[in-house]
Amino acid sequence: MRKKIIIVFALFVTALTGCSPKGNQEVITDEVTIIAPSSIGGGWDLTARAIQDVLMSENLIDEDIRVLNKIGAGGELGWKYTKQQKDHVLAINSSLLITNNLLSQSKITYKDFTPIAILATEWEVVIVPKDSSISSAKSLMENLKETPHDYKIGVSPRLGNDDQLSFVLASKQVGVQPEELDFFIYENSAQVVDALLKKQIDVATMTLAEAKEYYDLNQVKLLVISSDDRLKELPEIPTWSEEGIELVFEHWRGIMGPPNMTKDEIQFWDMTFEKMVRTEEWQQTLQKYMWKDYYMNSSETSKFLEEQGKMYEDLMNVNGED
């Protein structure tokens, strides 16, 4: 009887092994590179380095991981590089991958890559210098309605991203059209804030994680946040709805690989990122940057990107519809 139990157990283990993806050494056989298509300190870079830290500290991958910053063209240079790779290269993405194409700024689309995961979302904020006469988002919008060209608005790294789009959606509710707004484009959020503090621009729109360090240094005022409710970490910052504008806007970030990744590679990364987002260290990372957990695996991400493509097409009126 004992012998029979041992044989059955052995067959069970063999069956499980046969259904499992190949081990790390077989699937990932060399250093992994995560492309951050922006300069150090930007949102894509923060995401890439957070992933690097958690995967390595939690021993979720056997090989070394490096972050490579490929800067330029609103993410396109980094994504073009990723598209040309074959082995163990991933890239951070966001909605700009979709909107670049919709605005005819790039021929690359999300369909040119292997979707791996959506990881987190974060909120958008509007900031002004600490000594600015602008006291609230409501007064800013009222002033823009009266004299839109009197205000220079900073954004990075390219028009069409969620920073700009969230601001445009808010301003349209008070009757200010996108073409009336004067946006000034910078390579990264640090350059935007530098221009803001030097009074080269009057207002800036960016993600909360990018703005918070300057807020903590008492260099800028956070006028408004795109969340549905005030954050417990920043209870003093009002939402758009409190300023009379019905807008809730989440900015997502994910990760993708080159085209033609194997099923084993996709399955490996599905398992790895699923483990990563469950770790205490990743949860602490979300809290640190005030990101919101939004994990989706590769198949869910594929559907999500298709839905987002349709949504952004409608939002941006690329067909010329009202």
CSV table of N, CA, C and O in Angstrom, one decimal, residues 35-120:
chain,number,residue,atom,x,y,z
A,35,ILE,N,14.1,49.0,-19.9
A,35,ILE,CA,14.2,50.3,-20.5
A,35,ILE,C,13.3,51.3,-19.9
A,35,ILE,O,12.1,51.1,-19.8
A,36,ALA,N,13.9,52.4,-19.4
A,36,ALA,CA,13.2,53.5,-19.0
A,36,ALA,C,13.3,54.6,-20.1
A,36,ALA,O,14.4,55.1,-20.2
A,37,PRO,N,12.2,54.8,-20.8
A,37,PRO,CA,12.4,55.7,-22.0
A,37,PRO,C,12.4,57.2,-21.6
A,37,PRO,O,11.8,58.0,-22.3
A,38,SER,N,13.0,57.5,-20.5
A,38,SER,CA,13.1,58.9,-20.0
A,38,SER,C,14.4,59.1,-19.2
A,38,SER,O,15.1,58.1,-18.9
A,39,SER,N,14.6,60.3,-18.8
A,39,SER,CA,15.8,60.6,-17.9
A,39,SER,C,15.6,60.1,-16.5
A,39,SER,O,14.4,59.7,-16.1
A,40,ILE,N,16.6,60.0,-15.7
A,40,ILE,CA,16.6,59.6,-14.3
A,40,ILE,C,15.7,60.5,-13.5
A,40,ILE,O,15.7,61.7,-13.6
A,41,GLY,N,14.8,59.9,-12.7
A,41,GLY,CA,13.9,60.7,-11.9
A,41,GLY,C,12.5,60.9,-12.4
A,41,GLY,O,11.6,61.3,-11.7
A,42,GLY,N,12.3,60.6,-13.7
A,42,GLY,CA,11.0,60.7,-14.3
A,42,GLY,C,10.1,59.5,-13.9
A,42,GLY,O,10.6,58.6,-13.3
A,43,GLY,N,8.9,59.6,-14.2
A,43,GLY,CA,7.9,58.5,-13.8
A,43,GLY,C,8.3,57.2,-14.4
A,43,GLY,O,8.2,56.2,-13.6
A,44,TRP,N,8.7,57.1,-15.6
A,44,TRP,CA,9.1,55.8,-16.2
A,44,TRP,C,10.3,55.3,-15.5
A,44,TRP,O,10.4,54.1,-15.2
A,45,ASP,N,11.3,56.1,-15.2
A,45,ASP,CA,12.5,55.7,-14.5
A,45,ASP,C,12.2,55.3,-13.1
A,45,ASP,O,12.7,54.2,-12.6
A,46,LEU,N,11.3,56.0,-12.4
A,46,LEU,CA,11.0,55.6,-11.0
A,46,LEU,C,10.4,54.2,-11.0
A,46,LEU,O,10.7,53.3,-10.1
A,47,THR,N,9.5,53.9,-12.0
A,47,THR,CA,8.8,52.6,-12.1
A,47,THR,C,9.9,51.5,-12.4
A,47,THR,O,9.8,50.4,-11.8
A,48,ALA,N,10.7,51.8,-13.3
A,48,ALA,CA,11.7,50.8,-13.7
A,48,ALA,C,12.6,50.4,-12.5
A,48,ALA,O,12.9,49.2,-12.3
A,49,ARG,N,13.1,51.4,-11.8
A,49,ARG,CA,14.0,51.2,-10.7
A,49,ARG,C,13.3,50.6,-9.5
A,49,ARG,O,13.9,49.8,-8.7
A,50,ALA,N,12.0,50.8,-9.3
A,50,ALA,CA,11.2,50.2,-8.3
A,50,ALA,C,11.1,48.7,-8.6
A,50,ALA,O,11.3,47.8,-7.7
A,51,ILE,N,10.9,48.4,-9.8
A,51,ILE,CA,10.8,47.0,-10.3
A,51,ILE,C,12.1,46.3,-10.0
A,51,ILE,O,12.2,45.2,-9.5
A,52,GLN,N,13.2,46.9,-10.5
A,52,GLN,CA,14.5,46.4,-10.3
A,52,GLN,C,14.8,46.1,-8.8
A,52,GLN,O,15.3,45.0,-8.5
A,53,ASP,N,14.5,47.0,-8.0
A,53,ASP,CA,14.8,46.8,-6.5
A,53,ASP,C,14.0,45.7,-5.9
A,53,ASP,O,14.6,44.8,-5.2
A,54,VAL,N,12.7,45.6,-6.3
A,54,VAL,CA,11.9,44.5,-5.7
A,54,VAL,C,12.3,43.1,-6.2
A,54,VAL,O,12.4,42.2,-5.4
A,55,LEU,N,12.5,43.0,-7.5
A,55,LEU,CA,12.8,41.7,-8.1
A,55,LEU,C,14.1,41.2,-7.5
A,55,LEU,O,14.3,40.0,-7.3
A,56,MET,N,15.1,42.1,-7.3
A,56,MET,CA,16.4,41.7,-6.9
A,56,MET,C,16.4,41.4,-5.4
A,56,MET,O,16.9,40.4,-4.9
A,57,SER,N,15.8,42.3,-4.6
A,57,SER,CA,15.8,42.1,-3.1
A,57,SER,C,15.0,40.9,-2.7
A,57,SER,O,15.3,40.3,-1.7
A,58,GLU,N,13.9,40.6,-3.4
A,58,GLU,CA,13.1,39.5,-3.1
A,58,GLU,C,13.5,38.2,-3.8
A,58,GLU,O,12.9,37.1,-3.6
A,59,ASN,N,14.7,38.3,-4.5
A,59,ASN,CA,15.2,37.1,-5.2
A,59,ASN,C,14.2,36.4,-6.1
A,59,ASN,O,14.1,35.2,-6.2
A,60,LEU,N,13.4,37.2,-6.8
A,60,LEU,CA,12.4,36.7,-7.7
A,60,LEU,C,13.0,36.4,-9.1
A,60,LEU,O,12.3,35.8,-9.9
A,61,ILE,N,14.2,36.7,-9.4
A,61,ILE,CA,14.9,36.4,-10.6
A,61,ILE,C,16.3,36.1,-10.3
A,61,ILE,O,16.9,36.7,-9.5
A,62,ASP,N,16.9,35.1,-11.0
A,62,ASP,CA,18.2,34.7,-10.7
A,62,ASP,C,19.3,35.6,-11.4
A,62,ASP,O,20.4,35.7,-10.8
A,63,GLU,N,19.0,36.1,-12.5
A,63,GLU,CA,20.0,36.9,-13.2
A,63,GLU,C,20.0,38.4,-12.7
A,63,GLU,O,19.1,38.8,-12.1
A,64,ASP,N,21.0,39.1,-13.1
A,64,ASP,CA,21.1,40.5,-12.8
A,64,ASP,C,20.1,41.3,-13.6
A,64,ASP,O,19.7,40.9,-14.7
A,65,ILE,N,19.7,42.5,-13.0
A,65,ILE,CA,18.8,43.4,-13.7
A,65,ILE,C,19.4,44.7,-13.8
A,65,ILE,O,19.9,45.2,-12.8
A,66,ARG,N,19.4,45.4,-14.9
A,66,ARG,CA,19.8,46.7,-15.0
A,66,ARG,C,18.7,47.6,-15.6
A,66,ARG,O,17.9,47.1,-16.4
A,67,VAL,N,18.8,48.9,-15.3
A,67,VAL,CA,17.9,49.9,-15.9
A,67,VAL,C,18.7,50.7,-16.8
A,67,VAL,O,19.7,51.2,-16.5
A,68,LEU,N,18.2,50.8,-18.1
A,68,LEU,CA,18.8,51.6,-19.1
A,68,LEU,C,17.9,52.7,-19.5
A,68,LEU,O,16.8,52.5,-20.0
A,69,ASN,N,18.4,53.9,-19.4
A,69,ASN,CA,17.6,55.1,-19.8
A,69,ASN,C,17.9,55.4,-21.2
A,69,ASN,O,19.0,55.7,-21.6
A,70,LYS,N,16.8,55.3,-22.0
A,70,LYS,CA,16.9,55.7,-23.4
A,70,LYS,C,16.0,56.9,-23.6
A,70,LYS,O,14.8,56.8,-23.6
A,71,ILE,N,16.6,58.1,-23.7
A,71,ILE,CA,15.9,59.4,-23.6
A,71,ILE,C,15.6,60.0,-25.0
A,71,ILE,O,16.5,60.0,-25.9
A,72,GLY,N,14.4,60.5,-25.2
A,72,GLY,CA,14.1,61.3,-26.3
A,72,GLY,C,12.8,60.9,-27.0
A,72,GLY,O,12.3,59.8,-26.9
A,73,ALA,N,12.2,61.9,-27.7
A,73,ALA,CA,11.0,61.8,-28.5
A,73,ALA,C,9.8,61.3,-27.8
A,73,ALA,O,9.0,60.5,-28.3
A,74,GLY,N,9.7,61.7,-26.5
A,74,GLY,CA,8.5,61.3,-25.7
A,74,GLY,C,8.4,59.8,-25.5
A,74,GLY,O,7.3,59.3,-25.6
A,75,GLY,N,9.5,59.2,-25.3
A,75,GLY,CA,9.5,57.7,-25.1
A,75,GLY,C,9.8,56.9,-26.3
A,75,GLY,O,10.1,55.7,-26.2
A,76,GLU,N,9.7,57.5,-27.5
A,76,GLU,CA,9.8,56.7,-28.7
A,76,GLU,C,11.2,56.1,-28.9
A,76,GLU,O,11.2,54.9,-29.4
A,77,LEU,N,12.2,56.8,-28.6
A,77,LEU,CA,13.5,56.2,-28.8
A,77,LEU,C,13.7,54.9,-27.9
A,77,LEU,O,14.3,54.0,-28.4
A,78,GLY,N,13.3,55.0,-26.7
A,78,GLY,CA,13.4,53.8,-25.9
A,78,GLY,C,12.5,52.7,-26.4
A,78,GLY,O,12.9,51.5,-26.3
A,79,TRP,N,11.3,53.0,-26.9
A,79,TRP,CA,10.4,51.9,-27.4
A,79,TRP,C,10.9,51.4,-28.7
A,79,TRP,O,10.8,50.2,-28.9
A,80,LYS,N,11.5,52.2,-29.5
A,80,LYS,CA,12.1,51.7,-30.8
A,80,LYS,C,13.2,50.7,-30.5
A,80,LYS,O,13.3,49.7,-31.1
A,81,TYR,N,14.0,51.1,-29.5
A,81,TYR,CA,15.1,50.2,-29.1
A,81,TYR,C,14.6,48.9,-28.6
A,81,TYR,O,15.1,47.8,-29.0
A,82,THR,N,13.6,48.9,-27.8
A,82,THR,CA,13.0,47.7,-27.3
A,82,THR,C,12.4,46.8,-28.4
A,82,THR,O,12.6,45.6,-28.4
A,83,LYS,N,11.8,47.4,-29.3
A,83,LYS,CA,11.2,46.7,-30.4
A,83,LYS,C,12.2,45.9,-31.2
A,83,LYS,O,11.9,44.8,-31.8
A,84,GLN,N,13.4,46.4,-31.3
A,84,GLN,CA,14.5,45.8,-32.1
A,84,GLN,C,15.2,44.7,-31.3
A,84,GLN,O,16.0,43.9,-31.9
A,85,GLN,N,14.9,44.5,-30.0
A,85,GLN,CA,15.6,43.5,-29.2
A,85,GLN,C,15.0,42.2,-29.3
A,85,GLN,O,13.8,42.0,-29.7
A,86,LYS,N,15.7,41.2,-28.8
A,86,LYS,CA,15.2,39.8,-28.8
A,86,LYS,C,15.3,39.2,-27.5
A,86,LYS,O,14.4,38.4,-27.1
A,87,ASP,N,16.3,39.4,-26.7
A,87,ASP,CA,16.5,38.6,-25.5
A,87,ASP,C,16.5,39.5,-24.2
A,87,ASP,O,17.2,40.5,-24.1
A,88,HIS,N,15.6,39.2,-23.3
A,88,HIS,CA,15.6,39.7,-22.0
A,88,HIS,C,15.6,41.2,-21.9
A,88,HIS,O,16.3,41.7,-21.0
A,89,VAL,N,14.8,41.8,-22.7
A,89,VAL,CA,14.6,43.3,-22.6
A,89,VAL,C,13.1,43.6,-22.4
A,89,VAL,O,12.3,43.1,-23.1
A,90,LEU,N,12.9,44.4,-21.4
A,90,LEU,CA,11.5,44.9,-21.1
A,90,LEU,C,11.5,46.4,-21.2
A,90,LEU,O,12.6,47.0,-21.0
A,91,ALA,N,10.4,47.0,-21.3
A,91,ALA,CA,10.3,48.5,-21.3
A,91,ALA,C,9.1,49.0,-20.5
A,91,ALA,O,8.0,48.3,-20.6
A,92,ILE,N,9.2,50.1,-19.8
A,92,ILE,CA,8.1,50.7,-19.1
A,92,ILE,C,7.3,51.5,-20.2
A,92,ILE,O,7.8,52.1,-21.1
A,93,ASN,N,6.0,51.4,-20.0
A,93,ASN,CA,5.1,52.2,-20.9
A,93,ASN,C,4.1,52.9,-20.2
A,93,ASN,O,3.9,52.8,-18.9
A,94,SER,N,3.3,53.7,-20.9
A,94,SER,CA,2.1,54.4,-20.3
A,94,SER,C,1.3,54.8,-21.5
A,94,SER,O,1.5,54.3,-22.6
A,95,SER,N,0.3,55.6,-21.2
A,95,SER,CA,-0.7,56.0,-22.3
A,95,SER,C,0.0,56.7,-23.4
A,95,SER,O,-0.6,56.8,-24.5
A,96,LEU,N,1.2,57.3,-23.2
A,96,LEU,CA,1.9,58.0,-24.3
A,96,LEU,C,2.2,57.1,-25.5
A,96,LEU,O,2.3,57.5,-26.6
A,97,LEU,N,2.3,55.8,-25.2
A,97,LEU,CA,2.5,54.8,-26.2
A,97,LEU,C,1.4,54.8,-27.2
A,97,LEU,O,1.5,54.6,-28.4
A,98,ILE,N,0.2,55.1,-26.7
A,98,ILE,CA,-1.0,55.1,-27.5
A,98,ILE,C,-1.2,56.5,-28.1
A,98,ILE,O,-1.5,56.6,-29.3
A,99,THR,N,-1.1,57.5,-27.3
A,99,THR,CA,-1.4,58.9,-27.8
A,99,THR,C,-0.4,59.4,-28.8
A,99,THR,O,-0.7,60.2,-29.7
A,100,ASN,N,0.9,59.0,-28.7
A,100,ASN,CA,1.9,59.4,-29.7
A,100,ASN,C,1.4,59.0,-31.1
A,100,ASN,O,1.6,59.7,-32.0
A,101,ASN,N,0.9,57.8,-31.2
A,101,ASN,CA,0.4,57.3,-32.5
A,101,ASN,C,-0.8,58.0,-32.9
A,101,ASN,O,-1.0,58.4,-34.1
A,102,LEU,N,-1.8,58.2,-32.0
A,102,LEU,CA,-3.0,58.9,-32.4
A,102,LEU,C,-2.8,60.3,-32.9
A,102,LEU,O,-3.5,60.8,-33.7
A,103,LEU,N,-1.7,60.9,-32.3
A,103,LEU,CA,-1.4,62.3,-32.7
A,103,LEU,C,-0.4,62.4,-33.9
A,103,LEU,O,0.1,63.4,-34.3
A,104,SER,N,-0.2,61.2,-34.5
A,104,SER,CA,0.7,61.1,-35.7
A,104,SER,C,2.2,61.5,-35.3
A,104,SER,O,2.9,61.9,-36.2
A,105,GLN,N,2.5,61.4,-34.1
A,105,GLN,CA,3.9,61.7,-33.6
A,105,GLN,C,4.8,60.5,-33.7
A,105,GLN,O,6.0,60.6,-33.5
A,106,SER,N,4.2,59.3,-33.9
A,106,SER,CA,4.9,58.1,-33.9
A,106,SER,C,4.2,57.0,-34.7
A,106,SER,O,2.9,57.0,-34.7
A,107,LYS,N,4.9,56.2,-35.4
A,107,LYS,CA,4.2,55.0,-36.1
A,107,LYS,C,4.1,53.8,-35.2
A,107,LYS,O,3.5,52.8,-35.6
A,108,ILE,N,4.8,53.9,-34.1
A,108,ILE,CA,4.8,52.7,-33.1
A,108,ILE,C,3.4,52.7,-32.4
A,108,ILE,O,2.9,53.7,-32.0
A,109,THR,N,2.9,51.5,-32.2
A,109,THR,CA,1.7,51.3,-31.4
A,109,THR,C,1.9,50.2,-30.4
A,109,THR,O,2.9,49.5,-30.5
A,110,TYR,N,1.0,50.1,-29.5
A,110,TYR,CA,1.1,49.0,-28.5
A,110,TYR,C,1.1,47.6,-29.1
A,110,TYR,O,1.6,46.7,-28.5
A,111,LYS,N,0.5,47.5,-30.3
A,111,LYS,CA,0.5,46.3,-31.0
A,111,LYS,C,1.8,45.8,-31.5
A,111,LYS,O,2.0,44.6,-31.9
A,112,ASP,N,2.8,46.6,-31.5
A,112,ASP,CA,4.2,46.3,-31.9
A,112,ASP,C,5.0,45.6,-30.8
A,112,ASP,O,6.1,45.2,-31.0
A,113,PHE,N,4.4,45.4,-29.6
A,113,PHE,CA,5.1,44.8,-28.5
A,113,PHE,C,4.3,43.6,-27.9
A,113,PHE,O,3.2,43.4,-28.2
A,114,THR,N,5.0,42.9,-27.0
A,114,THR,CA,4.3,41.9,-26.2
A,114,THR,C,3.9,42.5,-24.9
A,114,THR,O,4.7,42.9,-24.1
A,115,PRO,N,2.6,42.5,-24.7
A,115,PRO,CA,2.1,43.1,-23.4
A,115,PRO,C,2.5,42.1,-22.2
A,115,PRO,O,2.3,40.9,-22.4
A,116,ILE,N,3.0,42.7,-21.2
A,116,ILE,CA,3.4,41.9,-20.0
A,116,ILE,C,2.5,42.1,-18.8
A,116,ILE,O,2.0,41.2,-18.2
A,117,ALA,N,2.4,43.4,-18.4
A,117,ALA,CA,1.7,43.7,-17.2
A,117,ALA,C,1.3,45.2,-17.2
A,117,ALA,O,2.0,46.1,-17.7
A,118,ILE,N,0.2,45.5,-16.5
A,118,ILE,CA,-0.1,46.9,-16.0
A,118,ILE,C,0.2,46.8,-14.5
A,118,ILE,O,-0.3,45.8,-13.9
A,119,LEU,N,0.9,47.7,-14.0
A,119,LEU,CA,1.3,47.6,-12.6
A,119,LEU,C,0.6,48.5,-11.6
A,119,LEU,O,0.3,48.1,-10.5
A,120,ALA,N,0.5,49.8,-12.0
A,120,ALA,CA,0.0,50.7,-11.0
A,120,ALA,C,-0.6,52.0,-11.8
A,120,ALA,O,-0.3,52.2,-12.9
